[in-house]
Short mmCIF file of C-alpha atoms in Angstrom, two decimals:
data_model
loop_
_atom_site.label_atom_id
_atom_site.label_comp_id
_atom_site.label_asym_id
_atom_site.label_seq_id
_atom_site.Cartn_x
_atom_site.Cartn_y
_atom_site.Cartn_z
CA MET A 1 -14.97 4.25 17.78
CA THR A 2 -12.39 2.82 15.41
CA THR A 3 -13.49 -0.14 13.32
CA THR A 4 -10.84 -2.84 13.00
CA PHE A 5 -10.67 -5.22 10.05
CA VAL A 6 -8.38 -8.26 10.34
CA ILE A 7 -6.40 -10.02 7.63
CA ASP A 8 -4.99 -13.40 8.61
CA GLY A 9 -1.52 -13.52 7.08
CA ALA A 10 -1.64 -17.32 6.93
CA GLU A 11 -4.45 -17.03 4.38
CA VAL A 12 -2.39 -14.83 2.05
CA THR A 13 -0.39 -17.23 -0.09
CA ALA A 14 -0.41 -15.18 -3.35
CA LEU A 15 -1.83 -11.89 -4.58
CA ASP A 16 -5.13 -13.54 -5.52
CA SER A 17 -5.61 -14.80 -1.98
CA PHE A 18 -4.82 -11.31 -0.65
CA TRP A 19 -7.79 -9.92 -2.63
CA LYS A 20 -10.02 -12.59 -1.10
CA ALA A 21 -8.68 -12.03 2.42
CA ILE A 22 -9.05 -8.25 2.41
CA GLY A 23 -12.44 -8.42 0.70
CA GLU A 24 -13.78 -10.78 3.34
CA ALA A 25 -12.14 -8.87 6.19
CA VAL A 26 -13.90 -5.66 5.20
CA ASN A 27 -17.13 -6.87 3.60
CA GLY A 28 -17.70 -10.45 4.79
CA PRO A 29 -17.71 -13.73 2.86
CA GLY A 30 -17.30 -13.15 -0.87
CA GLY A 31 -16.72 -9.45 -0.17
CA TYR A 32 -14.93 -7.04 -2.47
CA PHE A 33 -12.23 -4.55 -1.54
CA GLY A 34 -10.30 -4.37 -4.79
CA ARG A 35 -8.93 -7.01 -7.13
CA ASN A 36 -5.99 -5.06 -8.47
CA LEU A 37 -3.64 -2.39 -7.14
CA ASP A 38 -5.59 0.56 -8.55
CA ALA A 39 -8.88 -0.79 -7.19
CA LEU A 40 -7.33 -1.24 -3.74
CA ALA A 41 -6.23 2.39 -3.80
CA ASP A 42 -9.76 3.44 -4.75
CA CYS A 43 -11.33 1.32 -2.01
CA LEU A 44 -9.02 2.79 0.61
CA GLY A 45 -10.40 6.21 -0.35
CA GLY A 46 -13.75 5.21 1.16
CA GLY A 47 -17.18 4.03 0.14
CA TYR A 48 -16.39 0.33 -0.26
CA GLY A 49 -17.22 -1.03 3.17
CA THR A 50 -15.13 1.13 5.46
CA PRO A 51 -16.93 3.51 7.84
CA ASP A 52 -18.10 6.79 6.31
CA ASP A 53 -16.13 8.73 8.91
CA GLY A 54 -12.91 7.01 7.81
CA ASP A 55 -12.22 5.76 11.34
CA PHE A 56 -10.82 2.30 10.63
CA VAL A 57 -7.64 0.27 10.75
CA ILE A 58 -6.66 -2.92 9.01
CA GLU A 59 -4.66 -5.32 11.14
CA TRP A 60 -2.56 -7.66 9.05
CA ARG A 61 -1.82 -10.40 11.53
CA ASP A 62 1.05 -12.81 10.90
CA HIS A 63 2.09 -10.43 8.15
CA GLU A 64 5.55 -12.03 7.95
CA LEU A 65 3.90 -15.13 6.45
CA SER A 66 2.34 -12.89 3.83
CA ARG A 67 5.59 -11.00 3.28
CA ARG A 68 7.28 -14.28 2.35
CA ALA A 69 4.38 -15.45 0.16
CA LEU A 70 4.26 -12.08 -1.60
CA GLY A 71 8.02 -11.94 -2.08
CA HIS A 72 10.14 -11.90 -5.20
CA GLU A 73 8.79 -15.16 -6.64
CA GLU A 74 5.20 -13.88 -6.54
CA THR A 75 6.40 -10.48 -7.77
CA ALA A 76 8.02 -12.11 -10.81
CA ARG A 77 4.80 -14.04 -11.46
CA GLN A 78 2.75 -10.84 -11.32
CA LEU A 79 5.20 -8.98 -13.55
CA GLU A 80 5.10 -11.82 -16.09
CA LEU A 81 1.33 -11.29 -16.28
CA ARG A 82 1.77 -7.52 -16.46
CA VAL A 83 4.32 -7.62 -19.29
CA ARG A 84 1.80 -9.45 -21.50
CA ARG A 85 -0.66 -6.55 -21.13
CA ALA A 86 1.88 -3.74 -21.05
CA HIS A 87 1.69 -0.91 -23.52
CA PRO A 88 4.66 -1.12 -25.91
CA ASP A 89 6.09 2.09 -24.42
CA ALA A 90 6.04 0.57 -20.92
CA ARG A 91 7.16 -2.94 -21.81
CA ALA A 92 10.90 -2.31 -21.33
CA ALA A 93 10.36 -0.92 -17.83
CA VAL A 94 8.23 -3.90 -16.81
CA LEU A 95 10.81 -6.31 -18.23
CA ALA A 96 13.52 -4.55 -16.20
CA GLN A 97 11.42 -4.90 -13.04
CA LEU A 98 10.84 -8.55 -13.89
CA ALA A 99 14.58 -9.19 -14.30
CA ARG A 100 15.25 -7.60 -10.91
CA ALA A 101 12.50 -9.63 -9.23
CA ARG A 102 13.91 -12.84 -10.70
CA GLU A 103 17.27 -11.88 -9.13
CA GLY A 104 15.56 -11.37 -5.75
CA GLN A 105 15.92 -7.60 -5.93
CA GLY A 106 13.59 -4.63 -5.90
CA PRO A 107 10.21 -4.09 -4.29
CA THR A 108 7.90 -7.06 -3.85
CA VAL A 109 4.15 -7.43 -4.14
CA PHE A 110 4.02 -7.07 -0.36
CA ASP A 111 5.92 -3.77 -0.67
CA TRP A 112 3.51 -2.58 -3.39
CA LEU A 113 0.51 -3.24 -1.13
CA VAL A 114 2.04 -1.54 1.91
CA ALA A 115 2.98 1.49 -0.21
CA ILE A 116 -0.63 1.83 -1.39
CA PHE A 117 -1.84 1.77 2.21
CA GLU A 118 0.75 4.36 3.21
CA GLU A 119 -0.24 6.64 0.34
CA ARG A 120 -4.02 6.26 0.40
CA ALA A 121 -4.70 5.47 4.08
CA PRO A 122 -1.71 6.59 6.15
CA GLY A 123 -1.64 5.04 9.61
CA ARG A 124 -4.53 2.69 8.87
CA LEU A 125 -2.44 -0.46 8.32
CA ARG A 126 -1.07 -2.28 11.33
CA LEU A 127 1.43 -5.02 10.58
CA LEU A 128 1.27 -7.51 13.45
#
């Protein structure tokens, strides 16, 4: 039987609240299911609260609310944080992404998250 975990899109107002929402959806209050993009990818690989047989889906309800909250403004905010930590060789690329996000262009944080689901857990994310 497929286990369904539910994210309430109204609770996702920034990337930080996404980590809280998905952590609690999968592992209950205060639960963990990644706190950065790489950790989310790892968690989707199994062993962090999802069934051992891999039979699960994550329903992201009211995802359009989250899509707006995780849009270009939040993307620019996240890229501003990233550029401070970026390796000197990667800094120019992050700055270019930041400039695009500030212009309302390019992939958003929401897009980043969906892409990780598609890559690491194809068919396991339902956007409702």
